[in-house]
XYZ file of N, CA and C in Angstrom:
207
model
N 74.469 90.870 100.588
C 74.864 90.855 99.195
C 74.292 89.578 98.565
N 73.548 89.901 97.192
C 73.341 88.565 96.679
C 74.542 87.749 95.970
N 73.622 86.254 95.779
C 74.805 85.579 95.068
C 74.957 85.444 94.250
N 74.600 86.493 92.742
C 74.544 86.935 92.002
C 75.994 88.043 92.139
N 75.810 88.748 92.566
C 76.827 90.019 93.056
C 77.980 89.541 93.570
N 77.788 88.380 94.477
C 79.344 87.848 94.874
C 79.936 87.121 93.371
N 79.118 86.108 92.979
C 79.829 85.771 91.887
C 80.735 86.567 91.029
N 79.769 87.683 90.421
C 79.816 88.675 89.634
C 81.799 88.916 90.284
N 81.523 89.427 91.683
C 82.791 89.935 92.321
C 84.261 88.956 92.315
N 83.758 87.818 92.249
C 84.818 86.604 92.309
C 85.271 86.389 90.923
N 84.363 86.488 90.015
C 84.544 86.671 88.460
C 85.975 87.877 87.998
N 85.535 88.913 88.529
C 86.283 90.248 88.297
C 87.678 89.922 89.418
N 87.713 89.726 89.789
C 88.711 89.558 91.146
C 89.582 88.452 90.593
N 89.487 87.277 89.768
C 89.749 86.712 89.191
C 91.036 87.253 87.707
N 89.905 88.287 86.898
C 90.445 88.767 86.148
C 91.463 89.609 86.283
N 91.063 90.345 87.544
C 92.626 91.781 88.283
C 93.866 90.630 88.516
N 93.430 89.491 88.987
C 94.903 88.800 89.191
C 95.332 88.488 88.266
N 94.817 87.518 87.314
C 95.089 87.783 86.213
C 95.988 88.684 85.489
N 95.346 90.158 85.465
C 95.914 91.025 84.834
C 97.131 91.634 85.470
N 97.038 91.344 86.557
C 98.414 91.565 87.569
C 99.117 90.829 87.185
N 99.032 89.291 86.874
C 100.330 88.734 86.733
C 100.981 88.896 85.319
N 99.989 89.204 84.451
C 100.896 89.871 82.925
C 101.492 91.002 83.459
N 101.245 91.923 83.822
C 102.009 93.475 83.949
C 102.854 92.947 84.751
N 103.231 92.274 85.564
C 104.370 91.654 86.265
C 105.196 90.616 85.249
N 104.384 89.705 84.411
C 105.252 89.474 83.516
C 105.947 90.137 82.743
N 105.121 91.459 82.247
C 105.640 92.212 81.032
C 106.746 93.249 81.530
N 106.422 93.237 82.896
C 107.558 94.183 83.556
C 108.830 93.588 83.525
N 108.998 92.290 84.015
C 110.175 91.308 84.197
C 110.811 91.850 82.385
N 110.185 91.721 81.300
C 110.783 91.673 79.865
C 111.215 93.072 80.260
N 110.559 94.023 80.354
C 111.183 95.512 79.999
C 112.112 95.698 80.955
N 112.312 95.074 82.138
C 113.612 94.860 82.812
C 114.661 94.642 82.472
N 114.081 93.242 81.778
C 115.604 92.718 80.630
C 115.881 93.430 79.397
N 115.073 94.021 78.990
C 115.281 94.608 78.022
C 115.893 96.072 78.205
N 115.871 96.347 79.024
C 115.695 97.933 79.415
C 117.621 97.673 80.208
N 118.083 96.869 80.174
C 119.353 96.270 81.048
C 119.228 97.204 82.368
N 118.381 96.791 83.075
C 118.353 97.783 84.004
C 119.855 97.396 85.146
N 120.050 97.952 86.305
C 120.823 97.670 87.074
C 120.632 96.762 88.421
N 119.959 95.447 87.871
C 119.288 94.187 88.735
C 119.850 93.260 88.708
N 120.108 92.747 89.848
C 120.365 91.103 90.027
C 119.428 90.435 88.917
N 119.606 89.961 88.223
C 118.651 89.096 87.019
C 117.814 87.941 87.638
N 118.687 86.993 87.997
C 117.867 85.944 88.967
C 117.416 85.919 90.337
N 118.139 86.642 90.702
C 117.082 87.259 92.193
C 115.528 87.868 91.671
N 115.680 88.649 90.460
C 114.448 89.564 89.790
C 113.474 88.192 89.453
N 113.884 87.425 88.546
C 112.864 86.445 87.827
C 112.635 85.518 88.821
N 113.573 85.098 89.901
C 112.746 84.449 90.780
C 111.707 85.083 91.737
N 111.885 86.233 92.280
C 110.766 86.480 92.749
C 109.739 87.052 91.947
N 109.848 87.887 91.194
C 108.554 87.519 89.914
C 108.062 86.294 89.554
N 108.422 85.177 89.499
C 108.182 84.161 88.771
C 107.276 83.394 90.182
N 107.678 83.683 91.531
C 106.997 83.126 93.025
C 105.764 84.382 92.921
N 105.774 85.673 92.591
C 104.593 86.359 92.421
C 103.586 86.022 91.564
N 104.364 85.908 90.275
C 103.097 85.579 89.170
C 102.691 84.010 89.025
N 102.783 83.110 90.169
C 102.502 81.764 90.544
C 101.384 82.260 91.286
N 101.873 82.979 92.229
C 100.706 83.444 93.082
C 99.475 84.256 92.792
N 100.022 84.834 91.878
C 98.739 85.701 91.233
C 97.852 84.845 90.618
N 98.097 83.729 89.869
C 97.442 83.242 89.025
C 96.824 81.979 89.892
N 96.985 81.416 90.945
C 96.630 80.485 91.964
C 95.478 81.115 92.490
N 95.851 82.539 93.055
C 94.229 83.357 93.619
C 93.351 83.670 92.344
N 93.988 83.786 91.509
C 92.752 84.069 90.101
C 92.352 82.538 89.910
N 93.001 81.630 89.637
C 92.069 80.564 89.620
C 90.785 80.152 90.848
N 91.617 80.378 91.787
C 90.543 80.456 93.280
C 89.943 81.188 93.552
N 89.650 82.137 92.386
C 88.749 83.141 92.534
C 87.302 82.710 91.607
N 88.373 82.168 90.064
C 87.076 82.019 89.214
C 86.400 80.583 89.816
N 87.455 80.115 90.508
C 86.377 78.606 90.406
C 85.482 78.960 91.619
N 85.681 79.799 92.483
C 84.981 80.459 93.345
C 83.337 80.646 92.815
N 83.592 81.322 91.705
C 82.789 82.268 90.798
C 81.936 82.050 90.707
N 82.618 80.157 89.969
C 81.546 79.106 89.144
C 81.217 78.232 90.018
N 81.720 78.454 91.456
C 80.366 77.647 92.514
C 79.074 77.283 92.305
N 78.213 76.511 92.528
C 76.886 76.163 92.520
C 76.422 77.079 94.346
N 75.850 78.119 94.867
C 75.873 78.386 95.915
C 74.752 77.699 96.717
């Protein structure tokens, strides 16, 4: 694979986490909003340890990205 193509891949891979950790954010709101039948802080803390994590591999993805290879 070139390193053109990996970049390209670390770029995008970047963005899915990213976009994972909004739909996990936006889920947590329609939770609360929705009064579902959840422990509340059991819910936002482990969402809140997911979408840390999501956004830690998306950063380590883009700065991946923007390597000099």
């Amino acid at each position: 694979m070139s390193s053109s193509t990996k970049k390209k891949l670390y770029i995008k891979g970047s963005d899915f986490c990213w976009d994972l950790a909004k739909l996990v954010f936006a889920g947590i709101i329609l939770a609360g909003i929705m009064g579902m039948d959840f422990e509340k802080g059991l819910l936002v803390l482990i969402a809140t340890i997911f979408i840390c994590l999501l956004v830690l591999i998306g950063i380590a993805f883009f700065i991946k990205g923007y390597q000099k290879l």
